PDB file of C-alpha atoms in Angstrom:
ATOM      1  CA  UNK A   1    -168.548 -25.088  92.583  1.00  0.00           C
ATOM      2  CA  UNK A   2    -167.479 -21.548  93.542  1.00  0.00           C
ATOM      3  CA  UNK A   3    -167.164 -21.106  97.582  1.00  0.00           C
ATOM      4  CA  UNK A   4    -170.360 -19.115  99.189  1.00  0.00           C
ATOM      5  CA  UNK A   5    -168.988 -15.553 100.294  1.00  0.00           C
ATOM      6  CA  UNK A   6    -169.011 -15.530 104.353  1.00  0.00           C
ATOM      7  CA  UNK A   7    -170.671 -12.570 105.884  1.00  0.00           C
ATOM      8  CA  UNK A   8    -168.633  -9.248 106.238  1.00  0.00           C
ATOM      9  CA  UNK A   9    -165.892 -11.133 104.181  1.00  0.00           C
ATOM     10  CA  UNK A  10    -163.799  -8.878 101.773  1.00  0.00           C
ATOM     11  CA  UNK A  11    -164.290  -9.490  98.395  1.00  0.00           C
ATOM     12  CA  UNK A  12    -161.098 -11.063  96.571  1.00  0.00           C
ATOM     13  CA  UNK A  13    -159.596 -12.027 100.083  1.00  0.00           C
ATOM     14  CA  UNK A  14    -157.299 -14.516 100.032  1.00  0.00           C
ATOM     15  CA  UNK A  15    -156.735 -16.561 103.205  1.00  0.00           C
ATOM     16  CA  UNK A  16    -153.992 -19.048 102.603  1.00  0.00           C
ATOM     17  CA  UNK A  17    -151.480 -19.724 105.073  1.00  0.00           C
ATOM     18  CA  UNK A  18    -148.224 -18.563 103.778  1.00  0.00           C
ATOM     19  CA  UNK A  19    -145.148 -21.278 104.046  1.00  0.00           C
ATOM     20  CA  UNK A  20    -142.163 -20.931 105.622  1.00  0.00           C
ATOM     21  CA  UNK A  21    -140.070 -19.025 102.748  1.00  0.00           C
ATOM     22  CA  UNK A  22    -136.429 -20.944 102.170  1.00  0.00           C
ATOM     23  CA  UNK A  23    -134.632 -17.995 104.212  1.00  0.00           C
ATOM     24  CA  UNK A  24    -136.731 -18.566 107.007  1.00  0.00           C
ATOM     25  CA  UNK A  25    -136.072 -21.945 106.872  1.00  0.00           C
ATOM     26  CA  UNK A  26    -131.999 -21.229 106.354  1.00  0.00           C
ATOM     27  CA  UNK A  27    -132.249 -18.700 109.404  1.00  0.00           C
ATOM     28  CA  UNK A  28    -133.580 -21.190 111.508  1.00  0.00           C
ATOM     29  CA  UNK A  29    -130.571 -23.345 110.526  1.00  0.00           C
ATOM     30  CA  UNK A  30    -127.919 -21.039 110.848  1.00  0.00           C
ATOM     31  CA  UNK A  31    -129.296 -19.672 114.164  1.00  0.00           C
ATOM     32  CA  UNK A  32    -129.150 -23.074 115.817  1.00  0.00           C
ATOM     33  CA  UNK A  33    -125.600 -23.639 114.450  1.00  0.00           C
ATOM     34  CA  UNK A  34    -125.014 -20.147 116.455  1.00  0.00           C
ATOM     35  CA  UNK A  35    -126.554 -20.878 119.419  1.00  0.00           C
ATOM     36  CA  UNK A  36    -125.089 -24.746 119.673  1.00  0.00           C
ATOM     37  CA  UNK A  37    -121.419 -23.278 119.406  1.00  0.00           C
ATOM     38  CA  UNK A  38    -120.563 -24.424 115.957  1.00  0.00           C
ATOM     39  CA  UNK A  39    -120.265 -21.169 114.914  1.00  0.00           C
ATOM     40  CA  UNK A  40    -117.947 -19.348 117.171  1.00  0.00           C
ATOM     41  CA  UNK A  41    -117.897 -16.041 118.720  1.00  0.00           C
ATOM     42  CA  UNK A  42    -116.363 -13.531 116.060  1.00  0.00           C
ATOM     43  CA  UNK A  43    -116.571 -16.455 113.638  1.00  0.00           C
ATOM     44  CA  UNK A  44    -116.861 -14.969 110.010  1.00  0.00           C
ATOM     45  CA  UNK A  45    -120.253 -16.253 107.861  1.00  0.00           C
ATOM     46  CA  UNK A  46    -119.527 -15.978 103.996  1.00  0.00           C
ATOM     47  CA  UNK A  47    -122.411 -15.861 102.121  1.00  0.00           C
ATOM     48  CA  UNK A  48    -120.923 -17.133  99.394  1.00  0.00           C
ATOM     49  CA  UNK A  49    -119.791 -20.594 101.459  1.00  0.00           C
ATOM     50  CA  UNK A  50    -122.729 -20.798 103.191  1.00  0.00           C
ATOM     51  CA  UNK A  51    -124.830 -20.726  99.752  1.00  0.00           C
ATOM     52  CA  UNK A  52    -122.631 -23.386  98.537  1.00  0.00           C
ATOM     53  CA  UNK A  53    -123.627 -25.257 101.452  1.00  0.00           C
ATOM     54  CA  UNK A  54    -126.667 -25.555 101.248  1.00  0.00           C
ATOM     55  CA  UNK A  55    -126.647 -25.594  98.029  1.00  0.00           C
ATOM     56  CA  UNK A  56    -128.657 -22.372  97.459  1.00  0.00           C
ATOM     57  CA  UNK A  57    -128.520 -19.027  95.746  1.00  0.00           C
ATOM     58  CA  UNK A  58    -127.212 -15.937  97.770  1.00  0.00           C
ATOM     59  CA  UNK A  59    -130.260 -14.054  97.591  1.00  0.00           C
ATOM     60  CA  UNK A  60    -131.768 -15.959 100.393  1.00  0.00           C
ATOM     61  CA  UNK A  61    -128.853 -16.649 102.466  1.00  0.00           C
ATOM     62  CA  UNK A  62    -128.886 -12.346 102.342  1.00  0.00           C
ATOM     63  CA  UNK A  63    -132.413 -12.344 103.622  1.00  0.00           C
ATOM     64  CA  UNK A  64    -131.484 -15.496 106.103  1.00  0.00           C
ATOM     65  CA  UNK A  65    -128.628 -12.987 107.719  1.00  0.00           C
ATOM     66  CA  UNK A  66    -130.934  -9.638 108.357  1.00  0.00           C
ATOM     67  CA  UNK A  67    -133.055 -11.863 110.404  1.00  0.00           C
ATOM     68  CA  UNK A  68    -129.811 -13.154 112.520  1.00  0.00           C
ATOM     69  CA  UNK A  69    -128.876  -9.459 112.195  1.00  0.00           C
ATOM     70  CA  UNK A  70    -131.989  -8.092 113.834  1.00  0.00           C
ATOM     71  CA  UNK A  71    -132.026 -10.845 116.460  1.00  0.00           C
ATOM     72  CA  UNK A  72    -128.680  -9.764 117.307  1.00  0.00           C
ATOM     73  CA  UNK A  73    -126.552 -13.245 116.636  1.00  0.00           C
ATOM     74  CA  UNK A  74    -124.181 -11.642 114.006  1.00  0.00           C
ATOM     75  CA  UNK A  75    -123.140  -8.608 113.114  1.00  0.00           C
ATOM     76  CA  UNK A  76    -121.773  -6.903 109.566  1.00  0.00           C
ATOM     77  CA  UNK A  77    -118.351  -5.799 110.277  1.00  0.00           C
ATOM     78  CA  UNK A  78    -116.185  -3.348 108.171  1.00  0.00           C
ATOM     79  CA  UNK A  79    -113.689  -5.469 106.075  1.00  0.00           C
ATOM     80  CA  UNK A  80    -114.949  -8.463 107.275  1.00  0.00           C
ATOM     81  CA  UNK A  81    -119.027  -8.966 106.463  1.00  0.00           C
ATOM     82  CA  UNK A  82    -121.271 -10.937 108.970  1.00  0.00           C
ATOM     83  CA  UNK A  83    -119.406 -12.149 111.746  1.00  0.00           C
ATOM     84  CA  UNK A  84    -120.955 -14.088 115.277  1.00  0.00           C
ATOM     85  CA  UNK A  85    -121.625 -11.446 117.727  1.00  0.00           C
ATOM     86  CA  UNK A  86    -119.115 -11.928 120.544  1.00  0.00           C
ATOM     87  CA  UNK A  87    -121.103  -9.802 123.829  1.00  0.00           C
ATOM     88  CA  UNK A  88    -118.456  -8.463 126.160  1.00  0.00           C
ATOM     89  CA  UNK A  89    -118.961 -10.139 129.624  1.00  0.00           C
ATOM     90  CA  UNK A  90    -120.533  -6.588 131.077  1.00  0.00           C
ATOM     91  CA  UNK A  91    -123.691  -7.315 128.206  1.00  0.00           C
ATOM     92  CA  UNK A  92    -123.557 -10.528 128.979  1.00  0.00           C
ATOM     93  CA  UNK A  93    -124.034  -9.455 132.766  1.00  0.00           C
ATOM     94  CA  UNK A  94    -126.824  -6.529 131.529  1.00  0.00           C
ATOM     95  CA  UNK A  95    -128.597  -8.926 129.764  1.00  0.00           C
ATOM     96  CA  UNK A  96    -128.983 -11.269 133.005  1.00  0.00           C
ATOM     97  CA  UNK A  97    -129.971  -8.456 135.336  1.00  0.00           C
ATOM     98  CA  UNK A  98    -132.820  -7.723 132.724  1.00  0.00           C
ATOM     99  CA  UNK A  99    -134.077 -10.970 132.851  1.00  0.00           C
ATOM    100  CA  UNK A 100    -134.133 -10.778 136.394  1.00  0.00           C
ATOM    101  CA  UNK A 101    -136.387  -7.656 136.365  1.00  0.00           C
ATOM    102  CA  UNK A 102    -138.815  -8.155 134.192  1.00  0.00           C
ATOM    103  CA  UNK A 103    -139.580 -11.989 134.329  1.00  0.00           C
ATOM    104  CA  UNK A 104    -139.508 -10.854 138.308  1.00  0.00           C
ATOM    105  CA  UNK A 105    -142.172  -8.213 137.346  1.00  0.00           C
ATOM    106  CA  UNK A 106    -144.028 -10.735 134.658  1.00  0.00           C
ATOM    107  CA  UNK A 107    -144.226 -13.698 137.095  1.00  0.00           C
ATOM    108  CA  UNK A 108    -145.400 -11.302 140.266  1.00  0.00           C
ATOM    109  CA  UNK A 109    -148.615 -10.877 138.021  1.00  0.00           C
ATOM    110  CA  UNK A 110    -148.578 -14.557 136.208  1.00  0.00           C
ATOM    111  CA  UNK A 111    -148.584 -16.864 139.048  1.00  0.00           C
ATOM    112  CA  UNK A 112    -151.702 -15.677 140.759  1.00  0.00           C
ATOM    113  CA  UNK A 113    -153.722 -16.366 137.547  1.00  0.00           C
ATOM    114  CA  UNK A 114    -152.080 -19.758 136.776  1.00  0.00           C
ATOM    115  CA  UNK A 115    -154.987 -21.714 135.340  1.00  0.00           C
ATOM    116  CA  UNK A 116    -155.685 -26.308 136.018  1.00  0.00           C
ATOM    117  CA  UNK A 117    -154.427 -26.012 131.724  1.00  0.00           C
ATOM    118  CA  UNK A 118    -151.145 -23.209 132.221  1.00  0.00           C
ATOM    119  CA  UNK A 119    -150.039 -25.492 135.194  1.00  0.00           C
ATOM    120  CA  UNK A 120    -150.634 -28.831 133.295  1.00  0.00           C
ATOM    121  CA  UNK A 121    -148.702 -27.224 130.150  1.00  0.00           C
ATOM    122  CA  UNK A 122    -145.561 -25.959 132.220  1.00  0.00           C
ATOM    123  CA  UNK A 123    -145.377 -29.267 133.649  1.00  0.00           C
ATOM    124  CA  UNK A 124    -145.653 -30.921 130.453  1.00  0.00           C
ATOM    125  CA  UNK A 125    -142.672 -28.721 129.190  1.00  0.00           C
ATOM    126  CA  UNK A 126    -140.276 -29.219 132.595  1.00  0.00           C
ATOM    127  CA  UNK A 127    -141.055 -32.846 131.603  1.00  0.00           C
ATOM    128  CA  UNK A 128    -139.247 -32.643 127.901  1.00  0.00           C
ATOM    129  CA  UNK A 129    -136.664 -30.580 129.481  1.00  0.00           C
ATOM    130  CA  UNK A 130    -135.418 -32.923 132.166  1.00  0.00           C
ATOM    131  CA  UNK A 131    -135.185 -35.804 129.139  1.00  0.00           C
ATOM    132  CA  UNK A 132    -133.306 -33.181 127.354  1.00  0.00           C
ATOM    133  CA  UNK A 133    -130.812 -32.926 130.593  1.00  0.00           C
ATOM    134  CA  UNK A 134    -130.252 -36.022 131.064  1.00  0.00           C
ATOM    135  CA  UNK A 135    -129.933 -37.152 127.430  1.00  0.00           C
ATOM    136  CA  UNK A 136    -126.709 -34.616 126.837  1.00  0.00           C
ATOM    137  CA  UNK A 137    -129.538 -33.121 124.226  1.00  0.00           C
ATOM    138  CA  UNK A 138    -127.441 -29.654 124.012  1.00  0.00           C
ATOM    139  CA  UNK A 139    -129.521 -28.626 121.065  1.00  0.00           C
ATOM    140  CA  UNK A 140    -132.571 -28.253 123.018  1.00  0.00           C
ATOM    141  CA  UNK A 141    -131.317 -26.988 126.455  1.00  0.00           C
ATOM    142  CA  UNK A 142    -131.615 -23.536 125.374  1.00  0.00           C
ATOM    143  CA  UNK A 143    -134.983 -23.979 123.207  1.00  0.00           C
ATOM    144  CA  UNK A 144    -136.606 -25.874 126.459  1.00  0.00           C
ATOM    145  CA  UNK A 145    -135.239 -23.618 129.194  1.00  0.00           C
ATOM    146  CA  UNK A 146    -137.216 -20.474 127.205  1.00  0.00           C
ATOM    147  CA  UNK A 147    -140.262 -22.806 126.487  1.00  0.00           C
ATOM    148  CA  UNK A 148    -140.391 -24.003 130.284  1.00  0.00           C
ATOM    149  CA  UNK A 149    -139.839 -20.226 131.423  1.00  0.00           C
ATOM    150  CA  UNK A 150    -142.466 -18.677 129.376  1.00  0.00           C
ATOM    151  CA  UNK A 151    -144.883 -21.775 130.448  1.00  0.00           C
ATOM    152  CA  UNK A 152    -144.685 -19.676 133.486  1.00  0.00           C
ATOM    153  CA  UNK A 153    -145.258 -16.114 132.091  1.00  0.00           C
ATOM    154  CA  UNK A 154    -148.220 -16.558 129.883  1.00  0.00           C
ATOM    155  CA  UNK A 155    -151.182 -16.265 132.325  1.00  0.00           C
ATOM    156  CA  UNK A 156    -150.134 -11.975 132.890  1.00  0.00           C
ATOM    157  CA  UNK A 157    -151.363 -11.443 129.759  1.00  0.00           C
ATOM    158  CA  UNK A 158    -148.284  -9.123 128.929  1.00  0.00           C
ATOM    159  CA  UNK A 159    -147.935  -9.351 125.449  1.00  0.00           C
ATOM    160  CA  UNK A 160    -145.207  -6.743 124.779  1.00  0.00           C
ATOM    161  CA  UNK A 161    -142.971  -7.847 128.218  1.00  0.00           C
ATOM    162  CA  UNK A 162    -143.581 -11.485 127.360  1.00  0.00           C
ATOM    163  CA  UNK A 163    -141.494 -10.504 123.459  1.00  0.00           C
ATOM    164  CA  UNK A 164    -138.943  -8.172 125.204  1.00  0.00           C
ATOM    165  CA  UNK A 165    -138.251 -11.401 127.495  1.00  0.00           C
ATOM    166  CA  UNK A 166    -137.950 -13.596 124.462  1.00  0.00           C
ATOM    167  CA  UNK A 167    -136.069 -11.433 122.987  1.00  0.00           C
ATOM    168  CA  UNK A 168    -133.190 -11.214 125.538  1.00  0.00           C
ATOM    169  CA  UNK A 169    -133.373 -14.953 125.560  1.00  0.00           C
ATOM    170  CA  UNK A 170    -132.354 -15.033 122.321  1.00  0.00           C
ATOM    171  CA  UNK A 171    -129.428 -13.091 123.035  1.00  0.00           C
ATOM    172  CA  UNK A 172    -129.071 -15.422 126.064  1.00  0.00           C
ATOM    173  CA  UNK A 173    -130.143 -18.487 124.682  1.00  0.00           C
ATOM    174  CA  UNK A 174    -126.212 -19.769 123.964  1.00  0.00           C
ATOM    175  CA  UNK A 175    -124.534 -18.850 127.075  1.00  0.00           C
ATOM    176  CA  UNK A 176    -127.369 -20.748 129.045  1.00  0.00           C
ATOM    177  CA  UNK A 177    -126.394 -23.831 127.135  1.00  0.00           C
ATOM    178  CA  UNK A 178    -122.486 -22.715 127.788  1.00  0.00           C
ATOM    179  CA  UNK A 179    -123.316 -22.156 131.524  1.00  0.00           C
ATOM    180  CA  UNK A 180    -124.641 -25.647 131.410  1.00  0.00           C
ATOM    181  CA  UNK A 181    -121.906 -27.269 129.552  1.00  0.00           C
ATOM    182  CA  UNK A 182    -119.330 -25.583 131.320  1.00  0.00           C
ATOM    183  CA  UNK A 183    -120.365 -25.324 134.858  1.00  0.00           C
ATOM    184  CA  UNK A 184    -122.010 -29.183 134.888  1.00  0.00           C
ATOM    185  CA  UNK A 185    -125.074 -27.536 136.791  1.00  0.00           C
ATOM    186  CA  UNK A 186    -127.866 -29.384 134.962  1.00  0.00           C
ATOM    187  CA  UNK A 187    -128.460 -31.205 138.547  1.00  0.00           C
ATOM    188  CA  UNK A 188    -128.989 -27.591 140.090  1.00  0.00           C
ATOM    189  CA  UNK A 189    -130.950 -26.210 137.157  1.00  0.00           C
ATOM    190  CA  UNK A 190    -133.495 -29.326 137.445  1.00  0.00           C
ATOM    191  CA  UNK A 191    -133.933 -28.515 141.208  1.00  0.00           C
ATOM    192  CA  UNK A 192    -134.154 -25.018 140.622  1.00  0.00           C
ATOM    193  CA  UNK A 193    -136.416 -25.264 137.710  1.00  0.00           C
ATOM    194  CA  UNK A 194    -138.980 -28.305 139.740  1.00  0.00           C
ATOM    195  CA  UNK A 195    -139.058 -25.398 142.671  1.00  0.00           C
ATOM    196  CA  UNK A 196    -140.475 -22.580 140.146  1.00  0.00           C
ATOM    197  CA  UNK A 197    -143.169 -24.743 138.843  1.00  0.00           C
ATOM    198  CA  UNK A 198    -144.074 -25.708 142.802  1.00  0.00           C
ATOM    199  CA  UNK A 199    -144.247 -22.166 143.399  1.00  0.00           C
ATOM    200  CA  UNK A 200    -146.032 -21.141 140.270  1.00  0.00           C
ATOM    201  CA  UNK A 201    -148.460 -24.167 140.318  1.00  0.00           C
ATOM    202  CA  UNK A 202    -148.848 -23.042 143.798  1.00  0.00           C
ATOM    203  CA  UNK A 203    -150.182 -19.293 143.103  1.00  0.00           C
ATOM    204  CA  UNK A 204    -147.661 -18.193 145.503  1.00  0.00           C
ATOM    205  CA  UNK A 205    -146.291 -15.197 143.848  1.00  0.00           C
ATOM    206  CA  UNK A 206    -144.590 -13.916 147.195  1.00  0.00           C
ATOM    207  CA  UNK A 207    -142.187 -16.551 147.325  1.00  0.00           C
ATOM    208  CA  UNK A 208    -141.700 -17.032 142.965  1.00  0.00           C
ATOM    209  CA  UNK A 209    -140.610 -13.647 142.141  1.00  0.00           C
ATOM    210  CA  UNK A 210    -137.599 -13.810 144.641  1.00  0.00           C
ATOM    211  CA  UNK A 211    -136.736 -17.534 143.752  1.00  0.00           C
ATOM    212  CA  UNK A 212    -137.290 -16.894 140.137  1.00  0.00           C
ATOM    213  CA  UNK A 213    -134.678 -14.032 140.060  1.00  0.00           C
ATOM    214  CA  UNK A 214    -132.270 -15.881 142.481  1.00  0.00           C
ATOM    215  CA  UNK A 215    -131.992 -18.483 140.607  1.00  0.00           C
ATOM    216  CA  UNK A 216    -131.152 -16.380 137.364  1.00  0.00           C
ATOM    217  CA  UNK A 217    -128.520 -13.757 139.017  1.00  0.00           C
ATOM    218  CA  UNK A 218    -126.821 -17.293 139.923  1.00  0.00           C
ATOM    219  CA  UNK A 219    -126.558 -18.414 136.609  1.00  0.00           C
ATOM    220  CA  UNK A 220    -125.441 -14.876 135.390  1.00  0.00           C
ATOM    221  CA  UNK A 221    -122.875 -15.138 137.847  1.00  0.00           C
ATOM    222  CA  UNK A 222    -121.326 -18.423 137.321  1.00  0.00           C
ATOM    223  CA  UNK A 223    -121.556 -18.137 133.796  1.00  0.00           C
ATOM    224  CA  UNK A 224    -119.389 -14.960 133.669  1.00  0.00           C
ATOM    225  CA  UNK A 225    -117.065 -17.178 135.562  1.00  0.00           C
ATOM    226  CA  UNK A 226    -117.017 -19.673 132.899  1.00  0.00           C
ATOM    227  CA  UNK A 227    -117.058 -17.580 129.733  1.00  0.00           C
ATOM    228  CA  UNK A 228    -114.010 -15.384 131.434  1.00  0.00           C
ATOM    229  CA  UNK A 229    -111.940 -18.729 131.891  1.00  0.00           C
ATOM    230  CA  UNK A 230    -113.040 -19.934 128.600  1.00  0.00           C
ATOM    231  CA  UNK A 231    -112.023 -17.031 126.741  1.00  0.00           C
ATOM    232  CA  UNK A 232    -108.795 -16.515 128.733  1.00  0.00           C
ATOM    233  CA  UNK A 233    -107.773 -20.020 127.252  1.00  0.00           C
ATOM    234  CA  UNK A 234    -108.913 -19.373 124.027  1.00  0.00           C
ATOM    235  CA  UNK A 235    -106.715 -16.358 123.998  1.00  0.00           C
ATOM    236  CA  UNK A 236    -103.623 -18.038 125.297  1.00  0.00           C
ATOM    237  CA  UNK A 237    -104.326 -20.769 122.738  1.00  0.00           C
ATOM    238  CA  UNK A 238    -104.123 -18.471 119.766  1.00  0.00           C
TER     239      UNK A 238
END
């Protein structure tokens, strides 16, 4: 039995949803391998190896690398092909004091619309993330911290600042799990994070924006700390 034509639909239109194509699927992969460490900074990915791996031709695992490529997590090197992106510790900074402004700006206009459903879902989120601390779930830390963050941003209705944000968290997404490895501050990032939902649940933009990018310039700061000793040692090492 054909399928009645709804009104003002095109002709011929097909509306399937697409699946996830096998790069996609192998970008995701290697971008959590990325972000979780085992792939290291300057670290060289041959397609050819990683094809073998998973057990896959190299025309995806091409595709699967423009995507880290635009997202900034490797980069194709003369001589050498894709290689991890390894930020010197003054982008590492830049990329902090970003986040600062604009999630300062974003959250100045988001927390006076939070809505009974934005405030249930942000506290549904800090939930999974405080399991994830206290499990050693290292996988997830970065994943949650961006989930739980733009909980918070969502209500401005900022479309384009909201994927700017994201998209410096991707950039920042491993270092926030190597702050929290290396510093042992998951205690201070649970108070810090159970104080930004008070104050967003709360409306009370005044007092959010300030916290909000307090509590970030910290964690640029003692992460540049960390990464600077953990480097130094690395060096010495080799």
């Amino acid at each position: 039995m054909r399928r009645r034509q709804a009104a003002g639909e095109v002709p011929g239109t097909n509306h399937r949803i697409k699946r996830q194509g096998l790069h996609e699927t192998l970008a995701d992969s290697l971008r959590e391998r990325i972000l979780n460490g085992e792939f290291k900074e300057g670290e060289q990915l041959v397609q050819e190896a990683i094809a073998a791996e998973y057990e896959v031709s190299r025309m995806p695992v091409r595709e699967a690398f423009r995507q880290l490529e635009a997202a900034g997590l490797i980069a194709n090197r003369l001589h050498k092909g894709a290689v991890v992106t390894e930020l010197p510790l003054e982008q590492i900074g830049e990329l902090f004091d970003l986040r600062a402004l604009l999630e300062g700006e974003i959250m100045a206009r988001s927390a006076p619309r939070a809505t009974a459903e934005s405030i249930a879902a942000a506290a549904a989120i800090l939930a999974q993330l405080e399991v994830a601390y206290r499990g050693d779930d290292m996988g997830s830390w970065g994943r949650l911290n961006w989930d739980f963050h733009r909980s918070l941003y969502v209500t401005a209705e900022r479309p384009q600042t909201l994927a700017t944000i994201q998209y410096i968290n991707v950039q920042t997404d491993r270092y926030i799990r190597l702050q929290l490895f290396l510093t042992d501050a998951l205690e201070q990032a649970e108070i810090e994070h159970r104080e930004l939902f008070r104050l967003y649940a709360a409306r009370d933009a005044a007092a959010a924006v300030p916290y909000l990018r307090a509590h970030i310039l910290a964690a640029k700061e003692k992460l540049l700390v960390a990464i600077s000793r953990m480097r130094s040692g690395e060096r010495a090492a080799s």
